């Protein structure tokens, strides 16, 4: 696995897609080479200002803690622990989080070792070398190693409660499939899908994918925000939460932190969509479900 960067600055930075691409060598993707940290720091753009949330140390500490906690488990287990804590540490608004340069720098300038540890495929029986796909270092919000975790925390949290984020990130198909859907930007939709998992109605990866497909297809003809309206969003709690990073201190490691004090998704709207999605799921095509039903007869 790639080693920890030898030279880490004190502050986070931005790294353009073009510059990031120049460091995505086969050796790095195979976990056999390190990123030349000094050279990378020369092309990275420092973040403006001196806010505490731009300090590199607390973020790096999270990545090391995640690897330590999951050292004897599959790396996928780290997602549920890391996502809410990454979100609560960097404290971004959505405009800032949409800047891919931020995530490029985290992956290449701060924690390339974490990316290769987390996303290196399992060895094949034929002995062929495995490589991390480049889009884990430099990619879309639903594939890049750290952007996907931040957006999962942002889209699946229920107001300040990160509990639903843990549920989402415990199931890889929520990240791999559902995170791509435009429909989950509607908070009652996101929460309703998670409720079906929490209740055991939807359990396996195949079932999550089938539900996602049904919800996405239905969204083309039914406006979820009309039948299940969300609470009006107020930007003030987010602004105050970001400002509080100046004195908040490191996130708790064993207890979930709290996110921005937004109003949660309206329970009436969530309940309405839980009922509707349950009906959709009953008619959804789940690979293997028909065969199992035949065996039970």
PDB file of C-alpha atoms in Angstrom:
ATOM      1  CA  UNK A   1       0.000   0.000   0.000  1.00  0.00           C
ATOM      2  CA  UNK A   2       1.097   3.574  -0.650  1.00  0.00           C
ATOM      3  CA  UNK A   3       2.914   5.085   2.330  1.00  0.00           C
ATOM      4  CA  UNK A   4       1.783   8.141   4.245  1.00  0.00           C
ATOM      5  CA  UNK A   5       3.008  11.338   2.533  1.00  0.00           C
ATOM      6  CA  UNK A   6       6.381  12.307   3.965  1.00  0.00           C
ATOM      7  CA  UNK A   7       5.855  16.057   3.844  1.00  0.00           C
ATOM      8  CA  UNK A   8       2.466  17.366   4.919  1.00  0.00           C
ATOM      9  CA  UNK A   9       1.826  21.103   5.127  1.00  0.00           C
ATOM     10  CA  UNK A  10      -0.325  22.650   7.841  1.00  0.00           C
ATOM     11  CA  UNK A  11      -3.160  23.767   5.577  1.00  0.00           C
ATOM     12  CA  UNK A  12      -5.443  22.131   3.034  1.00  0.00           C
ATOM     13  CA  UNK A  13      -5.266  23.276  -0.578  1.00  0.00           C
ATOM     14  CA  UNK A  14      -6.836  22.897  -4.023  1.00  0.00           C
ATOM     15  CA  UNK A  15      -5.478  20.773  -6.858  1.00  0.00           C
ATOM     16  CA  UNK A  16      -6.792  21.175 -10.402  1.00  0.00           C
ATOM     17  CA  UNK A  17      -7.951  18.189 -12.431  1.00  0.00           C
ATOM     18  CA  UNK A  18      -5.144  18.775 -14.916  1.00  0.00           C
ATOM     19  CA  UNK A  19      -2.452  18.762 -12.255  1.00  0.00           C
ATOM     20  CA  UNK A  20      -4.031  15.842 -10.451  1.00  0.00           C
ATOM     21  CA  UNK A  21      -3.981  13.743 -13.613  1.00  0.00           C
ATOM     22  CA  UNK A  22      -0.209  14.084 -13.897  1.00  0.00           C
ATOM     23  CA  UNK A  23       0.231  12.200 -10.601  1.00  0.00           C
ATOM     24  CA  UNK A  24      -2.038   9.273 -11.429  1.00  0.00           C
ATOM     25  CA  UNK A  25       0.733   6.890 -12.427  1.00  0.00           C
ATOM     26  CA  UNK A  26       0.377   3.135 -12.709  1.00  0.00           C
ATOM     27  CA  UNK A  27       2.698   2.800  -9.733  1.00  0.00           C
ATOM     28  CA  UNK A  28       0.452   4.957  -7.556  1.00  0.00           C
ATOM     29  CA  UNK A  29      -2.718   3.175  -8.654  1.00  0.00           C
ATOM     30  CA  UNK A  30      -1.052  -0.159  -7.903  1.00  0.00           C
ATOM     31  CA  UNK A  31      -0.072   1.071  -4.430  1.00  0.00           C
ATOM     32  CA  UNK A  32       3.652   0.773  -5.187  1.00  0.00           C
ATOM     33  CA  UNK A  33       4.626   4.428  -5.533  1.00  0.00           C
ATOM     34  CA  UNK A  34       4.127   7.537  -3.462  1.00  0.00           C
ATOM     35  CA  UNK A  35       3.023  10.948  -4.638  1.00  0.00           C
ATOM     36  CA  UNK A  36       5.966  13.370  -4.828  1.00  0.00           C
ATOM     37  CA  UNK A  37       4.663  15.588  -2.058  1.00  0.00           C
ATOM     38  CA  UNK A  38       7.049  18.510  -2.527  1.00  0.00           C
ATOM     39  CA  UNK A  39       6.376  18.727  -6.261  1.00  0.00           C
ATOM     40  CA  UNK A  40       2.626  18.504  -5.692  1.00  0.00           C
ATOM     41  CA  UNK A  41       2.659  21.253  -3.092  1.00  0.00           C
ATOM     42  CA  UNK A  42       4.214  23.600  -5.657  1.00  0.00           C
ATOM     43  CA  UNK A  43       1.244  23.274  -8.022  1.00  0.00           C
ATOM     44  CA  UNK A  44      -1.484  23.194  -5.366  1.00  0.00           C
ATOM     45  CA  UNK A  45      -3.416  26.399  -4.695  1.00  0.00           C
ATOM     46  CA  UNK A  46      -3.630  27.398  -1.015  1.00  0.00           C
ATOM     47  CA  UNK A  47      -7.092  27.941   0.415  1.00  0.00           C
ATOM     48  CA  UNK A  48      -7.874  31.577   1.069  1.00  0.00           C
ATOM     49  CA  UNK A  49      -8.156  32.813   4.640  1.00  0.00           C
ATOM     50  CA  UNK A  50      -7.021  31.298   7.917  1.00  0.00           C
ATOM     51  CA  UNK A  51     -10.098  29.417   9.098  1.00  0.00           C
ATOM     52  CA  UNK A  52      -9.633  26.441  11.394  1.00  0.00           C
ATOM     53  CA  UNK A  53     -11.599  24.178   9.042  1.00  0.00           C
ATOM     54  CA  UNK A  54      -8.757  24.467   6.519  1.00  0.00           C
ATOM     55  CA  UNK A  55      -6.224  22.887   8.885  1.00  0.00           C
ATOM     56  CA  UNK A  56      -4.822  19.666   7.470  1.00  0.00           C
ATOM     57  CA  UNK A  57      -3.987  17.878  10.714  1.00  0.00           C
ATOM     58  CA  UNK A  58      -7.509  17.030  11.956  1.00  0.00           C
ATOM     59  CA  UNK A  59      -8.488  15.595   8.577  1.00  0.00           C
ATOM     60  CA  UNK A  60      -5.354  13.496   8.317  1.00  0.00           C
ATOM     61  CA  UNK A  61      -5.940  12.222  11.852  1.00  0.00           C
ATOM     62  CA  UNK A  62      -9.393  11.002  10.808  1.00  0.00           C
ATOM     63  CA  UNK A  63      -7.994   8.972   7.924  1.00  0.00           C
ATOM     64  CA  UNK A  64      -5.387   7.357  10.134  1.00  0.00           C
ATOM     65  CA  UNK A  65      -7.980   6.576  12.797  1.00  0.00           C
ATOM     66  CA  UNK A  66     -10.305   5.003  10.215  1.00  0.00           C
ATOM     67  CA  UNK A  67      -7.528   2.741   8.921  1.00  0.00           C
ATOM     68  CA  UNK A  68      -6.566   1.765  12.465  1.00  0.00           C
ATOM     69  CA  UNK A  69     -10.132   0.971  13.517  1.00  0.00           C
ATOM     70  CA  UNK A  70     -10.733  -1.215  10.476  1.00  0.00           C
ATOM     71  CA  UNK A  71      -7.293  -2.813  10.335  1.00  0.00           C
ATOM     72  CA  UNK A  72      -8.737  -6.300  10.875  1.00  0.00           C
ATOM     73  CA  UNK A  73     -11.904  -5.813   8.826  1.00  0.00           C
ATOM     74  CA  UNK A  74     -12.812  -5.088   5.250  1.00  0.00           C
ATOM     75  CA  UNK A  75     -11.922  -1.484   4.345  1.00  0.00           C
ATOM     76  CA  UNK A  76     -15.535  -0.879   3.302  1.00  0.00           C
ATOM     77  CA  UNK A  77     -16.386  -0.837   7.027  1.00  0.00           C
ATOM     78  CA  UNK A  78     -14.572   2.493   7.336  1.00  0.00           C
ATOM     79  CA  UNK A  79     -17.141   4.391   5.242  1.00  0.00           C
ATOM     80  CA  UNK A  80     -19.855   4.453   7.911  1.00  0.00           C
ATOM     81  CA  UNK A  81     -17.427   5.694  10.557  1.00  0.00           C
ATOM     82  CA  UNK A  82     -15.604   8.232   8.401  1.00  0.00           C
ATOM     83  CA  UNK A  83     -18.392   9.882   6.383  1.00  0.00           C
ATOM     84  CA  UNK A  84     -20.127  11.813   9.195  1.00  0.00           C
ATOM     85  CA  UNK A  85     -16.821  12.773  10.811  1.00  0.00           C
ATOM     86  CA  UNK A  86     -15.303  14.010   7.571  1.00  0.00           C
ATOM     87  CA  UNK A  87     -18.421  16.099   6.942  1.00  0.00           C
ATOM     88  CA  UNK A  88     -18.322  17.538  10.467  1.00  0.00           C
ATOM     89  CA  UNK A  89     -14.600  18.299  10.269  1.00  0.00           C
ATOM     90  CA  UNK A  90     -14.268  20.142   6.965  1.00  0.00           C
ATOM     91  CA  UNK A  91     -17.627  21.983   7.392  1.00  0.00           C
ATOM     92  CA  UNK A  92     -18.389  22.996   3.812  1.00  0.00           C
ATOM     93  CA  UNK A  93     -21.400  24.398   2.047  1.00  0.00           C
ATOM     94  CA  UNK A  94     -22.512  22.671  -1.136  1.00  0.00           C
ATOM     95  CA  UNK A  95     -20.876  25.225  -3.415  1.00  0.00           C
ATOM     96  CA  UNK A  96     -17.523  24.564  -1.783  1.00  0.00           C
ATOM     97  CA  UNK A  97     -18.054  20.806  -1.853  1.00  0.00           C
ATOM     98  CA  UNK A  98     -18.811  20.911  -5.582  1.00  0.00           C
ATOM     99  CA  UNK A  99     -15.247  22.099  -6.242  1.00  0.00           C
ATOM    100  CA  UNK A 100     -13.434  18.960  -7.345  1.00  0.00           C
ATOM    101  CA  UNK A 101     -10.063  20.563  -6.657  1.00  0.00           C
ATOM    102  CA  UNK A 102     -10.688  20.194  -2.929  1.00  0.00           C
ATOM    103  CA  UNK A 103     -11.155  16.433  -3.150  1.00  0.00           C
ATOM    104  CA  UNK A 104      -8.272  16.019  -5.611  1.00  0.00           C
ATOM    105  CA  UNK A 105      -5.962  17.521  -3.019  1.00  0.00           C
ATOM    106  CA  UNK A 106      -7.305  15.388  -0.168  1.00  0.00           C
ATOM    107  CA  UNK A 107      -6.759  12.227  -2.216  1.00  0.00           C
ATOM    108  CA  UNK A 108      -3.325  13.040  -3.605  1.00  0.00           C
ATOM    109  CA  UNK A 109      -1.844  15.598  -1.240  1.00  0.00           C
ATOM    110  CA  UNK A 110      -3.190  14.388   2.115  1.00  0.00           C
ATOM    111  CA  UNK A 111      -4.125  10.713   2.022  1.00  0.00           C
ATOM    112  CA  UNK A 112      -3.169   8.714  -1.091  1.00  0.00           C
ATOM    113  CA  UNK A 113      -2.401   5.855   1.295  1.00  0.00           C
ATOM    114  CA  UNK A 114      -6.001   5.879   2.515  1.00  0.00           C
ATOM    115  CA  UNK A 115      -7.350   5.806  -1.049  1.00  0.00           C
ATOM    116  CA  UNK A 116      -5.256   2.777  -1.998  1.00  0.00           C
ATOM    117  CA  UNK A 117      -6.062   1.047   1.312  1.00  0.00           C
ATOM    118  CA  UNK A 118      -9.789   1.620   0.945  1.00  0.00           C
ATOM    119  CA  UNK A 119     -10.274   1.086  -2.777  1.00  0.00           C
ATOM    120  CA  UNK A 120      -7.674  -1.471  -3.823  1.00  0.00           C
ATOM    121  CA  UNK A 121      -9.574  -4.459  -5.295  1.00  0.00           C
ATOM    122  CA  UNK A 122      -9.120  -7.820  -3.638  1.00  0.00           C
ATOM    123  CA  UNK A 123      -6.390  -9.983  -5.225  1.00  0.00           C
ATOM    124  CA  UNK A 124      -7.455 -12.253  -8.065  1.00  0.00           C
ATOM    125  CA  UNK A 125      -6.733 -15.942  -8.065  1.00  0.00           C
ATOM    126  CA  UNK A 126      -4.793 -15.640 -11.318  1.00  0.00           C
ATOM    127  CA  UNK A 127      -2.199 -13.482  -9.572  1.00  0.00           C
ATOM    128  CA  UNK A 128      -2.646 -10.469 -11.843  1.00  0.00           C
ATOM    129  CA  UNK A 129      -1.784  -7.125 -10.288  1.00  0.00           C
ATOM    130  CA  UNK A 130      -4.733  -5.089  -9.065  1.00  0.00           C
ATOM    131  CA  UNK A 131      -5.043  -1.333  -9.336  1.00  0.00           C
ATOM    132  CA  UNK A 132      -7.236   1.358  -7.830  1.00  0.00           C
ATOM    133  CA  UNK A 133      -9.337   3.049 -10.495  1.00  0.00           C
ATOM    134  CA  UNK A 134      -8.202   6.602 -11.195  1.00  0.00           C
ATOM    135  CA  UNK A 135     -11.646   8.048 -10.442  1.00  0.00           C
ATOM    136  CA  UNK A 136     -11.126   7.262  -6.748  1.00  0.00           C
ATOM    137  CA  UNK A 137      -8.444   9.965  -6.747  1.00  0.00           C
ATOM    138  CA  UNK A 138      -9.923  12.312  -9.337  1.00  0.00           C
ATOM    139  CA  UNK A 139     -13.550  11.763 -10.251  1.00  0.00           C
ATOM    140  CA  UNK A 140     -17.230  12.570  -9.935  1.00  0.00           C
ATOM    141  CA  UNK A 141     -18.842  13.207  -6.561  1.00  0.00           C
ATOM    142  CA  UNK A 142     -20.276   9.694  -6.414  1.00  0.00           C
ATOM    143  CA  UNK A 143     -16.981   7.896  -7.148  1.00  0.00           C
ATOM    144  CA  UNK A 144     -14.121  10.010  -5.756  1.00  0.00           C
ATOM    145  CA  UNK A 145     -12.947   8.514  -2.461  1.00  0.00           C
ATOM    146  CA  UNK A 146     -13.696  11.482  -0.215  1.00  0.00           C
ATOM    147  CA  UNK A 147     -16.287  13.419  -2.204  1.00  0.00           C
ATOM    148  CA  UNK A 148     -18.610  10.389  -2.112  1.00  0.00           C
ATOM    149  CA  UNK A 149     -18.398  10.265   1.682  1.00  0.00           C
ATOM    150  CA  UNK A 150     -19.014  13.987   2.109  1.00  0.00           C
ATOM    151  CA  UNK A 151     -22.004  13.961  -0.225  1.00  0.00           C
ATOM    152  CA  UNK A 152     -23.389  10.817   1.408  1.00  0.00           C
ATOM    153  CA  UNK A 153     -23.249  12.607   4.768  1.00  0.00           C
ATOM    154  CA  UNK A 154     -24.806  15.740   3.310  1.00  0.00           C
ATOM    155  CA  UNK A 155     -27.650  14.021   1.459  1.00  0.00           C
ATOM    156  CA  UNK A 156     -28.509  11.328   3.997  1.00  0.00           C
ATOM    157  CA  UNK A 157     -28.218  13.267   7.273  1.00  0.00           C
ATOM    158  CA  UNK A 158     -31.550  14.267   8.792  1.00  0.00           C
ATOM    159  CA  UNK A 159     -30.946  17.760  10.060  1.00  0.00           C
ATOM    160  CA  UNK A 160     -28.113  17.514  12.615  1.00  0.00           C
ATOM    161  CA  UNK A 161     -28.584  13.730  12.967  1.00  0.00           C
ATOM    162  CA  UNK A 162     -25.909  11.663  11.231  1.00  0.00           C
ATOM    163  CA  UNK A 163     -27.518   8.376  12.246  1.00  0.00           C
ATOM    164  CA  UNK A 164     -29.117   7.851   8.815  1.00  0.00           C
ATOM    165  CA  UNK A 165     -25.682   8.425   7.237  1.00  0.00           C
ATOM    166  CA  UNK A 166     -24.324   5.430   9.111  1.00  0.00           C
ATOM    167  CA  UNK A 167     -27.181   3.326   7.757  1.00  0.00           C
ATOM    168  CA  UNK A 168     -26.532   4.522   4.207  1.00  0.00           C
ATOM    169  CA  UNK A 169     -22.774   3.981   4.319  1.00  0.00           C
ATOM    170  CA  UNK A 170     -23.115   0.519   5.845  1.00  0.00           C
ATOM    171  CA  UNK A 171     -24.659  -0.586   2.552  1.00  0.00           C
ATOM    172  CA  UNK A 172     -22.286  -0.101  -0.365  1.00  0.00           C
ATOM    173  CA  UNK A 173     -25.094  -0.049  -2.913  1.00  0.00           C
ATOM    174  CA  UNK A 174     -26.479   3.083  -1.288  1.00  0.00           C
ATOM    175  CA  UNK A 175     -23.169   4.737  -2.167  1.00  0.00           C
ATOM    176  CA  UNK A 176     -22.585   3.018  -5.490  1.00  0.00           C
ATOM    177  CA  UNK A 177     -26.109   3.359  -6.890  1.00  0.00           C
ATOM    178  CA  UNK A 178     -28.406   5.601  -4.854  1.00  0.00           C
ATOM    179  CA  UNK A 179     -25.865   8.400  -4.465  1.00  0.00           C
ATOM    180  CA  UNK A 180     -26.038   8.909  -8.240  1.00  0.00           C
ATOM    181  CA  UNK A 181     -29.782   9.636  -8.232  1.00  0.00           C
ATOM    182  CA  UNK A 182     -31.016  13.206  -8.542  1.00  0.00           C
ATOM    183  CA  UNK A 183     -34.085  12.205  -6.529  1.00  0.00           C
ATOM    184  CA  UNK A 184     -32.169  11.889  -3.246  1.00  0.00           C
ATOM    185  CA  UNK A 185     -31.535  15.617  -3.189  1.00  0.00           C
ATOM    186  CA  UNK A 186     -35.147  15.595  -1.935  1.00  0.00           C
ATOM    187  CA  UNK A 187     -34.681  14.844   1.750  1.00  0.00           C
ATOM    188  CA  UNK A 188     -37.958  12.960   2.395  1.00  0.00           C
ATOM    189  CA  UNK A 189     -37.044  10.654  -0.502  1.00  0.00           C
ATOM    190  CA  UNK A 190     -33.608   9.935   0.947  1.00  0.00           C
ATOM    191  CA  UNK A 191     -35.001   9.353   4.440  1.00  0.00           C
ATOM    192  CA  UNK A 192     -37.823   7.137   3.196  1.00  0.00           C
ATOM    193  CA  UNK A 193     -35.391   4.871   1.349  1.00  0.00           C
ATOM    194  CA  UNK A 194     -33.293   4.571   4.500  1.00  0.00           C
ATOM    195  CA  UNK A 195     -36.351   3.778   6.632  1.00  0.00           C
ATOM    196  CA  UNK A 196     -37.087   0.776   4.420  1.00  0.00           C
ATOM    197  CA  UNK A 197     -33.576  -0.488   5.113  1.00  0.00           C
ATOM    198  CA  UNK A 198     -33.797   0.193   8.839  1.00  0.00           C
ATOM    199  CA  UNK A 199     -37.124  -1.692   9.027  1.00  0.00           C
ATOM    200  CA  UNK A 200     -35.711  -4.685   7.153  1.00  0.00           C
ATOM    201  CA  UNK A 201     -38.057  -4.291   4.195  1.00  0.00           C
ATOM    202  CA  UNK A 202     -35.033  -3.811   1.952  1.00  0.00           C
ATOM    203  CA  UNK A 203     -31.983  -5.788   3.020  1.00  0.00           C
ATOM    204  CA  UNK A 204     -29.616  -6.899   0.276  1.00  0.00           C
ATOM    205  CA  UNK A 205     -27.624  -5.043  -2.334  1.00  0.00           C
ATOM    206  CA  UNK A 206     -29.859  -6.446  -5.060  1.00  0.00           C
ATOM    207  CA  UNK A 207     -32.927  -5.162  -3.238  1.00  0.00           C
ATOM    208  CA  UNK A 208     -31.389  -1.715  -2.754  1.00  0.00           C
ATOM    209  CA  UNK A 209     -30.617  -1.522  -6.461  1.00  0.00           C
ATOM    210  CA  UNK A 210     -34.137  -2.636  -7.352  1.00  0.00           C
ATOM    211  CA  UNK A 211     -35.632  -0.020  -5.038  1.00  0.00           C
ATOM    212  CA  UNK A 212     -33.361   2.667  -6.470  1.00  0.00           C
ATOM    213  CA  UNK A 213     -34.418   1.784  -9.987  1.00  0.00           C
ATOM    214  CA  UNK A 214     -38.112   1.853  -9.058  1.00  0.00           C
ATOM    215  CA  UNK A 215     -37.802   5.178  -7.200  1.00  0.00           C
ATOM    216  CA  UNK A 216     -35.858   6.740 -10.053  1.00  0.00           C
ATOM    217  CA  UNK A 217     -38.286   5.537 -12.693  1.00  0.00           C
ATOM    218  CA  UNK A 218     -41.293   6.751 -10.732  1.00  0.00           C
ATOM    219  CA  UNK A 219     -39.640  10.161 -10.250  1.00  0.00           C
ATOM    220  CA  UNK A 220     -39.883  10.721 -13.994  1.00  0.00           C
ATOM    221  CA  UNK A 221     -43.680  10.954 -13.750  1.00  0.00           C
ATOM    222  CA  UNK A 222     -44.405  11.745 -10.095  1.00  0.00           C
ATOM    223  CA  UNK A 223     -43.009  14.837  -8.378  1.00  0.00           C
ATOM    224  CA  UNK A 224     -42.018  13.681  -4.913  1.00  0.00           C
ATOM    225  CA  UNK A 225     -41.617  17.228  -3.649  1.00  0.00           C
ATOM    226  CA  UNK A 226     -45.307  17.836  -4.414  1.00  0.00           C
ATOM    227  CA  UNK A 227     -46.779  14.772  -2.712  1.00  0.00           C
ATOM    228  CA  UNK A 228     -44.222  14.864   0.118  1.00  0.00           C
ATOM    229  CA  UNK A 229     -42.986  18.437   0.567  1.00  0.00           C
ATOM    230  CA  UNK A 230     -39.784  19.152   2.425  1.00  0.00           C
ATOM    231  CA  UNK A 231     -39.381  21.843   5.068  1.00  0.00           C
ATOM    232  CA  UNK A 232     -38.247  25.182   3.738  1.00  0.00           C
ATOM    233  CA  UNK A 233     -34.457  25.307   3.849  1.00  0.00           C
ATOM    234  CA  UNK A 234     -32.815  28.029   5.889  1.00  0.00           C
ATOM    235  CA  UNK A 235     -29.148  28.753   5.283  1.00  0.00           C
ATOM    236  CA  UNK A 236     -28.551  30.339   8.682  1.00  0.00           C
ATOM    237  CA  UNK A 237     -27.961  27.112  10.674  1.00  0.00           C
ATOM    238  CA  UNK A 238     -25.348  26.027   8.128  1.00  0.00           C
ATOM    239  CA  UNK A 239     -23.615  29.402   8.278  1.00  0.00           C
ATOM    240  CA  UNK A 240     -23.521  29.285  12.076  1.00  0.00           C
ATOM    241  CA  UNK A 241     -22.251  25.690  12.039  1.00  0.00           C
ATOM    242  CA  UNK A 242     -19.412  26.605   9.687  1.00  0.00           C
ATOM    243  CA  UNK A 243     -18.499  29.599  11.837  1.00  0.00           C
ATOM    244  CA  UNK A 244     -18.482  27.350  14.922  1.00  0.00           C
ATOM    245  CA  UNK A 245     -15.570  25.381  13.459  1.00  0.00           C
ATOM    246  CA  UNK A 246     -13.334  28.122  14.872  1.00  0.00           C
ATOM    247  CA  UNK A 247     -13.933  26.855  18.415  1.00  0.00           C
ATOM    248  CA  UNK A 248     -15.588  23.449  18.020  1.00  0.00           C
ATOM    249  CA  UNK A 249     -12.450  21.323  18.369  1.00  0.00           C
ATOM    250  CA  UNK A 250     -11.925  17.821  16.917  1.00  0.00           C
ATOM    251  CA  UNK A 251     -14.942  15.592  16.282  1.00  0.00           C
ATOM    252  CA  UNK A 252     -15.756  12.812  18.723  1.00  0.00           C
ATOM    253  CA  UNK A 253     -14.392   9.433  17.691  1.00  0.00           C
ATOM    254  CA  UNK A 254     -16.786   7.090  19.496  1.00  0.00           C
ATOM    255  CA  UNK A 255     -19.964   9.192  19.483  1.00  0.00           C
ATOM    256  CA  UNK A 256     -21.510  10.635  16.350  1.00  0.00           C
ATOM    257  CA  UNK A 257     -20.946  14.372  15.952  1.00  0.00           C
ATOM    258  CA  UNK A 258     -23.809  16.741  15.192  1.00  0.00           C
ATOM    259  CA  UNK A 259     -24.304  18.384  11.840  1.00  0.00           C
ATOM    260  CA  UNK A 260     -25.885  21.745  10.995  1.00  0.00           C
ATOM    261  CA  UNK A 261     -29.006  22.397  13.045  1.00  0.00           C
ATOM    262  CA  UNK A 262     -31.373  22.251  10.071  1.00  0.00           C
ATOM    263  CA  UNK A 263     -34.992  21.262  10.566  1.00  0.00           C
ATOM    264  CA  UNK A 264     -35.289  17.522   9.861  1.00  0.00           C
ATOM    265  CA  UNK A 265     -37.314  16.219   6.951  1.00  0.00           C
ATOM    266  CA  UNK A 266     -41.051  16.377   7.835  1.00  0.00           C
ATOM    267  CA  UNK A 267     -42.145  13.047   9.287  1.00  0.00           C
ATOM    268  CA  UNK A 268     -45.488  13.170   7.481  1.00  0.00           C
ATOM    269  CA  UNK A 269     -43.701  13.454   4.142  1.00  0.00           C
ATOM    270  CA  UNK A 270     -41.268  10.690   4.993  1.00  0.00           C
ATOM    271  CA  UNK A 271     -44.085   8.382   6.126  1.00  0.00           C
ATOM    272  CA  UNK A 272     -46.036   9.060   2.949  1.00  0.00           C
ATOM    273  CA  UNK A 273     -43.058   8.089   0.801  1.00  0.00           C
ATOM    274  CA  UNK A 274     -42.265   5.048   2.939  1.00  0.00           C
ATOM    275  CA  UNK A 275     -45.746   3.717   2.146  1.00  0.00           C
ATOM    276  CA  UNK A 276     -45.430   4.607  -1.534  1.00  0.00           C
ATOM    277  CA  UNK A 277     -41.930   3.154  -1.916  1.00  0.00           C
ATOM    278  CA  UNK A 278     -43.030  -0.025  -0.123  1.00  0.00           C
ATOM    279  CA  UNK A 279     -45.630  -0.529  -2.833  1.00  0.00           C
ATOM    280  CA  UNK A 280     -43.088   0.202  -5.540  1.00  0.00           C
ATOM    281  CA  UNK A 281     -40.689  -2.301  -4.015  1.00  0.00           C
ATOM    282  CA  UNK A 282     -43.297  -5.061  -3.904  1.00  0.00           C
ATOM    283  CA  UNK A 283     -43.584  -4.851  -7.690  1.00  0.00           C
ATOM    284  CA  UNK A 284     -39.886  -4.231  -8.347  1.00  0.00           C
ATOM    285  CA  UNK A 285     -37.847  -6.838 -10.133  1.00  0.00           C
ATOM    286  CA  UNK A 286     -35.244  -8.182  -7.733  1.00  0.00           C
ATOM    287  CA  UNK A 287     -32.834 -10.670  -9.231  1.00  0.00           C
ATOM    288  CA  UNK A 288     -33.240 -13.959  -7.386  1.00  0.00           C
ATOM    289  CA  UNK A 289     -36.451 -13.026  -5.555  1.00  0.00           C
ATOM    290  CA  UNK A 290     -38.796 -14.931  -7.888  1.00  0.00           C
ATOM    291  CA  UNK A 291     -36.663 -18.048  -7.690  1.00  0.00           C
ATOM    292  CA  UNK A 292     -36.664 -17.897  -3.863  1.00  0.00           C
ATOM    293  CA  UNK A 293     -40.433 -17.481  -3.769  1.00  0.00           C
ATOM    294  CA  UNK A 294     -40.827 -20.579  -5.949  1.00  0.00           C
ATOM    295  CA  UNK A 295     -38.611 -22.584  -3.595  1.00  0.00           C
ATOM    296  CA  UNK A 296     -40.709 -21.577  -0.597  1.00  0.00           C
ATOM    297  CA  UNK A 297     -43.955 -22.815  -2.120  1.00  0.00           C
TER     298      UNK A 297
END
